[in-house]
Amino acid sequence: MNLIFLGPPGAGKGTYAKRVIEKYNIPHISTGDIFREAIANKTELGKQVESIVKSGNLVPDELTNALVEERLQKQDCENGFILDGYPRTLNQAQALDAMLQKMHRTLDGAIYFEVDEETVVNRISTRRTCSNCGKVYNIITLPPKVEGVCDDCGGKLIQRDDDKEEIVRSRYEVYIKNTSPLIEYYRNQNKLFTLDGTKGVEEVMKLLFNILGGIEKK
Ligand code: AMP
């Protein structure tokens, strides 16, 4: 199953993707995670993108497209993939279509998690991320068992630099300007499935699995 997860920052794409990959044997590919890991490990890529990511702007298309193309060639993508946070521009969406065509594959669905700006800002300002394993929490709706500590690995929970309110508002603006045109792009390809991302996690999960079940039967 070849899927992309679309929606503004804070829509829950990463959380839902992690649940889906438990059921379907496909990798969760988050370009944001790839960039953050590169920054943490101080690699060449990390140095190149650090100031862009911290400011909430977009990494250039060429660099992002090349990285995704390389990742999709890996063997674990044989049964499919979930792309989370990619594509984020029309150029990236067209590049992805071209990549898939070259690989004789097609996209099965673009799942769009619809969430308004105020919900995004409220959610992200209470989001905490494990500095060690990257697991995401919310201090109100999804708190860890012990405050400030990751349930899975004991790592310290921190607020991402780009999760501060001012940066979140500018990331939302970047999303509206650059990424929201993709909704029309995938609607025109008859690949768009829209979910109300303001609903609770379990309700969205149920709707999402219904959609995926429908895609599987096709
Ligand atoms: P995310 O975790 O998806 O919100 O991504 C965090 C940051 O990584 C974004 O604000 C961008 O700076 C960068 N980034 C992630 N994915 C992309 C992409 N597809 N194109 C350009 N920049 C990206």
PDB file of C-alpha atoms and ligand atoms in Angstrom:
ATOM      1  CA  MET A   1       0.000   0.000   0.000  1.00  0.00           C
ATOM      2  CA  ASN A   2       1.559   3.278  -1.172  1.00  0.00           C
ATOM      3  CA  LEU A   3       0.216   6.155   0.906  1.00  0.00           C
ATOM      4  CA  ILE A   4       0.867   9.763   1.679  1.00  0.00           C
ATOM      5  CA  PHE A   5      -0.375  11.531   4.813  1.00  0.00           C
ATOM      6  CA  LEU A   6      -1.298  15.161   4.190  1.00  0.00           C
ATOM      7  CA  GLY A   7      -2.272  17.885   6.623  1.00  0.00           C
ATOM      8  CA  PRO A   8      -0.882  20.777   8.641  1.00  0.00           C
ATOM      9  CA  PRO A   9       1.750  20.353  11.340  1.00  0.00           C
ATOM     10  CA  GLY A  10       0.072  18.949  14.444  1.00  0.00           C
ATOM     11  CA  ALA A  11      -2.682  17.132  12.527  1.00  0.00           C
ATOM     12  CA  GLY A  12      -1.520  13.833  14.051  1.00  0.00           C
ATOM     13  CA  LYS A  13       0.026  12.388  10.876  1.00  0.00           C
ATOM     14  CA  GLY A  14       2.985  10.861  12.709  1.00  0.00           C
ATOM     15  CA  THR A  15       0.844   9.361  15.475  1.00  0.00           C
ATOM     16  CA  TYR A  16      -1.578   7.745  12.992  1.00  0.00           C
ATOM     17  CA  ALA A  17       1.246   6.556  10.755  1.00  0.00           C
ATOM     18  CA  LYS A  18       2.842   4.706  13.695  1.00  0.00           C
ATOM     19  CA  ARG A  19      -0.461   2.884  14.330  1.00  0.00           C
ATOM     20  CA  VAL A  20      -0.929   1.979  10.657  1.00  0.00           C
ATOM     21  CA  ILE A  21       2.554   0.483  10.274  1.00  0.00           C
ATOM     22  CA  GLU A  22       1.832  -1.829  13.214  1.00  0.00           C
ATOM     23  CA  LYS A  23      -0.938  -3.397  11.132  1.00  0.00           C
ATOM     24  CA  TYR A  24       0.519  -3.192   7.628  1.00  0.00           C
ATOM     25  CA  ASN A  25       4.113  -4.214   7.145  1.00  0.00           C
ATOM     26  CA  ILE A  26       5.295  -0.965   5.577  1.00  0.00           C
ATOM     27  CA  PRO A  27       7.742   1.733   6.730  1.00  0.00           C
ATOM     28  CA  HIS A  28       6.781   5.165   8.040  1.00  0.00           C
ATOM     29  CA  ILE A  29       8.911   7.694   6.178  1.00  0.00           C
ATOM     30  CA  SER A  30       8.851  11.134   7.784  1.00  0.00           C
ATOM     31  CA  THR A  31      11.059  13.680   6.043  1.00  0.00           C
ATOM     32  CA  GLY A  32      10.874  15.834   9.197  1.00  0.00           C
ATOM     33  CA  ASP A  33      12.269  12.923  11.281  1.00  0.00           C
ATOM     34  CA  ILE A  34      15.024  12.340   8.703  1.00  0.00           C
ATOM     35  CA  PHE A  35      16.045  16.009   8.854  1.00  0.00           C
ATOM     36  CA  ARG A  36      15.902  16.129  12.678  1.00  0.00           C
ATOM     37  CA  GLU A  37      18.032  12.995  12.961  1.00  0.00           C
ATOM     38  CA  ALA A  38      20.590  14.423  10.531  1.00  0.00           C
ATOM     39  CA  ILE A  39      20.717  17.642  12.588  1.00  0.00           C
ATOM     40  CA  ALA A  40      21.138  15.721  15.859  1.00  0.00           C
ATOM     41  CA  ASN A  41      23.928  13.620  14.334  1.00  0.00           C
ATOM     42  CA  LYS A  42      25.584  16.717  12.849  1.00  0.00           C
ATOM     43  CA  THR A  43      25.885  15.105   9.393  1.00  0.00           C
ATOM     44  CA  GLU A  44      26.538  17.106   6.204  1.00  0.00           C
ATOM     45  CA  LEU A  45      22.789  17.039   5.470  1.00  0.00           C
ATOM     46  CA  GLY A  46      22.083  18.154   9.039  1.00  0.00           C
ATOM     47  CA  LYS A  47      24.394  21.156   8.742  1.00  0.00           C
ATOM     48  CA  GLN A  48      22.782  22.088   5.426  1.00  0.00           C
ATOM     49  CA  VAL A  49      19.216  22.084   6.745  1.00  0.00           C
ATOM     50  CA  GLU A  50      19.546  23.055  10.434  1.00  0.00           C
ATOM     51  CA  SER A  51      18.715  26.762  10.212  1.00  0.00           C
ATOM     52  CA  ILE A  52      15.876  26.131   7.728  1.00  0.00           C
ATOM     53  CA  VAL A  53      14.184  23.492   9.896  1.00  0.00           C
ATOM     54  CA  LYS A  54      14.586  25.518  13.104  1.00  0.00           C
ATOM     55  CA  SER A  55      12.934  28.537  11.457  1.00  0.00           C
ATOM     56  CA  GLY A  56       9.993  26.469  10.174  1.00  0.00           C
ATOM     57  CA  ASN A  57      10.731  27.108   6.489  1.00  0.00           C
ATOM     58  CA  LEU A  58      10.921  24.429   3.815  1.00  0.00           C
ATOM     59  CA  VAL A  59      14.095  22.627   2.798  1.00  0.00           C
ATOM     60  CA  PRO A  60      14.692  23.100  -0.978  1.00  0.00           C
ATOM     61  CA  ASP A  61      12.700  20.714  -3.185  1.00  0.00           C
ATOM     62  CA  GLU A  62      15.722  19.340  -5.013  1.00  0.00           C
ATOM     63  CA  LEU A  63      17.402  18.167  -1.837  1.00  0.00           C
ATOM     64  CA  THR A  64      14.184  16.731  -0.364  1.00  0.00           C
ATOM     65  CA  ASN A  65      13.168  14.966  -3.588  1.00  0.00           C
ATOM     66  CA  ALA A  66      16.601  13.300  -3.944  1.00  0.00           C
ATOM     67  CA  LEU A  67      16.457  12.096  -0.351  1.00  0.00           C
ATOM     68  CA  VAL A  68      12.983  10.582  -0.767  1.00  0.00           C
ATOM     69  CA  GLU A  69      13.881   8.938  -4.077  1.00  0.00           C
ATOM     70  CA  GLU A  70      16.836   7.221  -2.433  1.00  0.00           C
ATOM     71  CA  ARG A  71      14.722   6.137   0.535  1.00  0.00           C
ATOM     72  CA  LEU A  72      11.963   4.639  -1.652  1.00  0.00           C
ATOM     73  CA  GLN A  73      14.518   2.385  -3.385  1.00  0.00           C
ATOM     74  CA  LYS A  74      15.231   0.564  -0.105  1.00  0.00           C
ATOM     75  CA  GLN A  75      14.009  -2.967   0.223  1.00  0.00           C
ATOM     76  CA  ASP A  76      11.659  -2.293   3.134  1.00  0.00           C
ATOM     77  CA  CYS A  77       9.468  -0.231   0.746  1.00  0.00           C
ATOM     78  CA  GLU A  78       8.693  -3.298  -1.370  1.00  0.00           C
ATOM     79  CA  ASN A  79       5.204  -3.742   0.135  1.00  0.00           C
ATOM     80  CA  GLY A  80       4.551  -0.026   0.216  1.00  0.00           C
ATOM     81  CA  PHE A  81       5.161   2.991   2.412  1.00  0.00           C
ATOM     82  CA  ILE A  82       3.608   5.867   4.297  1.00  0.00           C
ATOM     83  CA  LEU A  83       5.113   9.219   3.397  1.00  0.00           C
ATOM     84  CA  ASP A  84       4.491  11.689   6.228  1.00  0.00           C
ATOM     85  CA  GLY A  85       5.314  15.345   5.611  1.00  0.00           C
ATOM     86  CA  TYR A  86       6.198  14.693   1.965  1.00  0.00           C
ATOM     87  CA  PRO A  87       5.235  15.947  -0.584  1.00  0.00           C
ATOM     88  CA  ARG A  88       4.872  19.502   0.730  1.00  0.00           C
ATOM     89  CA  THR A  89       4.918  21.484  -2.526  1.00  0.00           C
ATOM     90  CA  LEU A  90       3.451  20.962  -5.994  1.00  0.00           C
ATOM     91  CA  ASN A  91       6.965  20.459  -7.319  1.00  0.00           C
ATOM     92  CA  GLN A  92       7.497  17.635  -4.783  1.00  0.00           C
ATOM     93  CA  ALA A  93       4.138  16.047  -5.686  1.00  0.00           C
ATOM     94  CA  GLN A  94       5.095  16.027  -9.367  1.00  0.00           C
ATOM     95  CA  ALA A  95       8.545  14.675  -8.533  1.00  0.00           C
ATOM     96  CA  LEU A  96       6.932  11.879  -6.488  1.00  0.00           C
ATOM     97  CA  ASP A  97       4.635  10.944  -9.390  1.00  0.00           C
ATOM     98  CA  ALA A  98       7.668  10.763 -11.681  1.00  0.00           C
ATOM     99  CA  MET A  99       9.644   8.650  -9.173  1.00  0.00           C
ATOM    100  CA  LEU A 100       6.786   6.200  -8.755  1.00  0.00           C
ATOM    101  CA  GLN A 101       6.276   5.950 -12.496  1.00  0.00           C
ATOM    102  CA  LYS A 102       9.953   5.110 -12.909  1.00  0.00           C
ATOM    103  CA  MET A 103       9.527   2.379 -10.286  1.00  0.00           C
ATOM    104  CA  HIS A 104       6.325   1.110 -12.020  1.00  0.00           C
ATOM    105  CA  ARG A 105       4.271   1.907  -8.957  1.00  0.00           C
ATOM    106  CA  THR A 106       1.309   4.151  -8.217  1.00  0.00           C
ATOM    107  CA  LEU A 107       0.019   5.984  -5.212  1.00  0.00           C
ATOM    108  CA  ASP A 108      -2.993   4.271  -3.582  1.00  0.00           C
ATOM    109  CA  GLY A 109      -4.201   7.196  -1.563  1.00  0.00           C
ATOM    110  CA  ALA A 110      -3.516  10.638  -0.161  1.00  0.00           C
ATOM    111  CA  ILE A 111      -5.027  10.740   3.320  1.00  0.00           C
ATOM    112  CA  TYR A 112      -5.800  14.305   4.314  1.00  0.00           C
ATOM    113  CA  PHE A 113      -6.128  15.101   8.039  1.00  0.00           C
ATOM    114  CA  GLU A 114      -8.088  18.352   8.118  1.00  0.00           C
ATOM    115  CA  VAL A 115      -7.339  20.576  11.149  1.00  0.00           C
ATOM    116  CA  ASP A 116      -7.788  24.351  11.670  1.00  0.00           C
ATOM    117  CA  GLU A 117      -5.056  26.768  12.788  1.00  0.00           C
ATOM    118  CA  GLU A 118      -6.201  27.275  16.400  1.00  0.00           C
ATOM    119  CA  THR A 119      -6.385  23.508  17.008  1.00  0.00           C
ATOM    120  CA  VAL A 120      -2.889  23.168  15.538  1.00  0.00           C
ATOM    121  CA  VAL A 121      -1.457  25.901  17.776  1.00  0.00           C
ATOM    122  CA  ASN A 122      -3.157  24.518  20.898  1.00  0.00           C
ATOM    123  CA  ARG A 123      -2.020  20.975  20.200  1.00  0.00           C
ATOM    124  CA  ILE A 124       1.544  21.760  19.288  1.00  0.00           C
ATOM    125  CA  SER A 125       2.179  24.056  22.232  1.00  0.00           C
ATOM    126  CA  THR A 126       1.370  21.107  24.516  1.00  0.00           C
ATOM    127  CA  ARG A 127       3.336  18.586  22.430  1.00  0.00           C
ATOM    128  CA  ARG A 128       6.510  17.092  23.880  1.00  0.00           C
ATOM    129  CA  THR A 129       8.977  14.884  22.039  1.00  0.00           C
ATOM    130  CA  CYS A 130      11.451  12.353  23.445  1.00  0.00           C
ATOM    131  CA  SER A 131      14.958  13.736  22.915  1.00  0.00           C
ATOM    132  CA  ASN A 132      16.248  10.168  22.636  1.00  0.00           C
ATOM    133  CA  CYS A 133      13.786   8.073  20.555  1.00  0.00           C
ATOM    134  CA  GLY A 134      11.506  10.761  19.048  1.00  0.00           C
ATOM    135  CA  LYS A 135       8.242   9.411  20.521  1.00  0.00           C
ATOM    136  CA  VAL A 136       5.601  12.134  20.652  1.00  0.00           C
ATOM    137  CA  TYR A 137       3.427  12.971  23.697  1.00  0.00           C
ATOM    138  CA  ASN A 138       0.876  15.618  24.570  1.00  0.00           C
ATOM    139  CA  ILE A 139       0.936  16.829  28.164  1.00  0.00           C
ATOM    140  CA  ILE A 140      -2.881  17.093  28.175  1.00  0.00           C
ATOM    141  CA  THR A 141      -4.251  14.419  25.844  1.00  0.00           C
ATOM    142  CA  LEU A 142      -1.414  11.863  25.756  1.00  0.00           C
ATOM    143  CA  PRO A 143       0.790  12.376  28.841  1.00  0.00           C
ATOM    144  CA  PRO A 144       3.714  10.105  29.755  1.00  0.00           C
ATOM    145  CA  LYS A 145       3.394   7.961  32.894  1.00  0.00           C
ATOM    146  CA  VAL A 146       6.089  10.019  34.624  1.00  0.00           C
ATOM    147  CA  GLU A 147       6.214  13.737  33.865  1.00  0.00           C
ATOM    148  CA  GLY A 148       9.038  14.700  31.517  1.00  0.00           C
ATOM    149  CA  VAL A 149      10.180  11.104  30.933  1.00  0.00           C
ATOM    150  CA  CYS A 150       9.605   8.853  27.890  1.00  0.00           C
ATOM    151  CA  ASP A 151       7.557   5.713  28.695  1.00  0.00           C
ATOM    152  CA  ASP A 152       9.480   3.648  26.141  1.00  0.00           C
ATOM    153  CA  CYS A 153      13.138   4.542  26.644  1.00  0.00           C
ATOM    154  CA  GLY A 154      13.366   6.805  29.710  1.00  0.00           C
ATOM    155  CA  GLY A 155      14.648   9.703  27.557  1.00  0.00           C
ATOM    156  CA  LYS A 156      14.009  13.323  28.486  1.00  0.00           C
ATOM    157  CA  LEU A 157      10.899  14.913  26.948  1.00  0.00           C
ATOM    158  CA  ILE A 158      11.517  18.290  25.354  1.00  0.00           C
ATOM    159  CA  GLN A 159       9.645  20.897  23.332  1.00  0.00           C
ATOM    160  CA  ARG A 160      10.999  21.028  19.751  1.00  0.00           C
ATOM    161  CA  ASP A 161      12.431  24.464  18.863  1.00  0.00           C
ATOM    162  CA  ASP A 162       9.990  24.691  15.959  1.00  0.00           C
ATOM    163  CA  ASP A 163       7.030  23.825  18.256  1.00  0.00           C
ATOM    164  CA  LYS A 164       7.097  27.277  19.917  1.00  0.00           C
ATOM    165  CA  GLU A 165       3.893  29.234  19.151  1.00  0.00           C
ATOM    166  CA  GLU A 166       5.441  31.890  16.906  1.00  0.00           C
ATOM    167  CA  ILE A 167       7.174  29.294  14.725  1.00  0.00           C
ATOM    168  CA  VAL A 168       4.065  27.078  14.667  1.00  0.00           C
ATOM    169  CA  ARG A 169       2.024  29.993  13.274  1.00  0.00           C
ATOM    170  CA  SER A 170       4.596  30.582  10.576  1.00  0.00           C
ATOM    171  CA  ARG A 171       4.743  26.816   9.778  1.00  0.00           C
ATOM    172  CA  TYR A 172       0.948  26.913   9.375  1.00  0.00           C
ATOM    173  CA  GLU A 173       1.287  29.843   6.989  1.00  0.00           C
ATOM    174  CA  VAL A 174       3.936  27.944   5.002  1.00  0.00           C
ATOM    175  CA  TYR A 175       1.536  24.983   4.922  1.00  0.00           C
ATOM    176  CA  ILE A 176      -1.398  27.061   3.595  1.00  0.00           C
ATOM    177  CA  LYS A 177       0.735  28.697   0.935  1.00  0.00           C
ATOM    178  CA  ASN A 178       2.808  25.738  -0.281  1.00  0.00           C
ATOM    179  CA  THR A 179       1.132  22.495   0.769  1.00  0.00           C
ATOM    180  CA  SER A 180      -2.629  23.098   0.753  1.00  0.00           C
ATOM    181  CA  PRO A 181      -2.732  23.227  -3.109  1.00  0.00           C
ATOM    182  CA  LEU A 182      -1.892  19.498  -2.977  1.00  0.00           C
ATOM    183  CA  ILE A 183      -5.419  18.812  -1.719  1.00  0.00           C
ATOM    184  CA  GLU A 184      -6.786  19.852  -5.139  1.00  0.00           C
ATOM    185  CA  TYR A 185      -3.931  18.054  -6.889  1.00  0.00           C
ATOM    186  CA  TYR A 186      -4.845  14.686  -5.335  1.00  0.00           C
ATOM    187  CA  ARG A 187      -8.594  15.332  -5.548  1.00  0.00           C
ATOM    188  CA  ASN A 188      -8.150  15.732  -9.294  1.00  0.00           C
ATOM    189  CA  GLN A 189      -6.359  12.377  -9.382  1.00  0.00           C
ATOM    190  CA  ASN A 190      -9.246  10.776  -7.423  1.00  0.00           C
ATOM    191  CA  LYS A 191      -6.806   9.801  -4.701  1.00  0.00           C
ATOM    192  CA  LEU A 192      -7.915  12.097  -1.895  1.00  0.00           C
ATOM    193  CA  PHE A 193      -9.489  10.770   1.324  1.00  0.00           C
ATOM    194  CA  THR A 194     -10.396  13.443   3.876  1.00  0.00           C
ATOM    195  CA  LEU A 195     -10.627  12.878   7.641  1.00  0.00           C
ATOM    196  CA  ASP A 196     -11.704  15.330  10.347  1.00  0.00           C
ATOM    197  CA  GLY A 197      -8.439  15.521  12.291  1.00  0.00           C
ATOM    198  CA  THR A 198      -9.999  17.533  15.136  1.00  0.00           C
ATOM    199  CA  LYS A 199     -11.814  14.391  16.352  1.00  0.00           C
ATOM    200  CA  GLY A 200     -10.301  12.125  19.027  1.00  0.00           C
ATOM    201  CA  VAL A 201      -7.465   9.758  18.157  1.00  0.00           C
ATOM    202  CA  GLU A 202      -9.544   6.563  18.449  1.00  0.00           C
ATOM    203  CA  GLU A 203     -12.358   7.917  16.265  1.00  0.00           C
ATOM    204  CA  VAL A 204      -9.947   9.083  13.567  1.00  0.00           C
ATOM    205  CA  MET A 205      -8.133   5.729  13.762  1.00  0.00           C
ATOM    206  CA  LYS A 206     -11.415   3.878  13.118  1.00  0.00           C
ATOM    207  CA  LEU A 207     -12.256   6.045  10.108  1.00  0.00           C
ATOM    208  CA  LEU A 208      -8.705   5.689   8.820  1.00  0.00           C
ATOM    209  CA  PHE A 209      -8.742   1.879   9.018  1.00  0.00           C
ATOM    210  CA  ASN A 210     -12.079   1.901   7.143  1.00  0.00           C
ATOM    211  CA  ILE A 211     -10.503   3.913   4.359  1.00  0.00           C
ATOM    212  CA  LEU A 212      -7.449   1.637   4.235  1.00  0.00           C
ATOM    213  CA  GLY A 213      -9.698  -1.433   4.154  1.00  0.00           C
ATOM    214  CA  GLY A 214     -11.491   0.064   1.136  1.00  0.00           C
ATOM    215  CA  ILE A 215      -8.193   0.769  -0.620  1.00  0.00           C
ATOM    216  CA  GLU A 216      -7.028  -2.802   0.037  1.00  0.00           C
ATOM    217  CA  LYS A 217     -10.129  -4.249  -1.637  1.00  0.00           C
ATOM    218  CA  LYS A 218      -9.572  -2.272  -4.851  1.00  0.00           C
TER     219      LYS A 218
HETATM  220  P1  AMP B   1       7.639  17.994  10.182  1.00  0.00           P
HETATM  221  O1  AMP B   1       8.183  17.178  11.287  1.00  0.00           O
HETATM  222  O2  AMP B   1       7.053  17.197   9.065  1.00  0.00           O
HETATM  223  O3  AMP B   1       6.735  19.105  10.656  1.00  0.00           O
HETATM  224  O4  AMP B   1       8.924  18.730   9.501  1.00  0.00           O
HETATM  225  C1  AMP B   1       9.765  19.578  10.252  1.00  0.00           C
HETATM  226  C2  AMP B   1      10.525  20.503   9.321  1.00  0.00           C
HETATM  227  O5  AMP B   1      11.348  19.734   8.424  1.00  0.00           O
HETATM  228  C3  AMP B   1       9.670  21.365   8.406  1.00  0.00           C
HETATM  229  O6  AMP B   1       9.185  22.540   9.052  1.00  0.00           O
HETATM  230  C4  AMP B   1      10.666  21.675   7.274  1.00  0.00           C
HETATM  231  O7  AMP B   1      11.621  22.637   7.688  1.00  0.00           O
HETATM  232  C5  AMP B   1      11.384  20.345   7.121  1.00  0.00           C
HETATM  233  N1  AMP B   1      10.685  19.450   6.167  1.00  0.00           N
HETATM  234  C6  AMP B   1      10.078  18.265   6.452  1.00  0.00           C
HETATM  235  N2  AMP B   1       9.551  17.712   5.350  1.00  0.00           N
HETATM  236  C7  AMP B   1       9.811  18.565   4.333  1.00  0.00           C
HETATM  237  C8  AMP B   1       9.514  18.564   2.947  1.00  0.00           C
HETATM  238  N3  AMP B   1       8.803  17.573   2.371  1.00  0.00           N
HETATM  239  N4  AMP B   1       9.944  19.615   2.195  1.00  0.00           N
HETATM  240  C9  AMP B   1      10.664  20.614   2.747  1.00  0.00           C
HETATM  241  N5  AMP B   1      10.968  20.693   4.052  1.00  0.00           N
HETATM  242  C10 AMP B   1      10.554  19.676   4.853  1.00  0.00           C
END
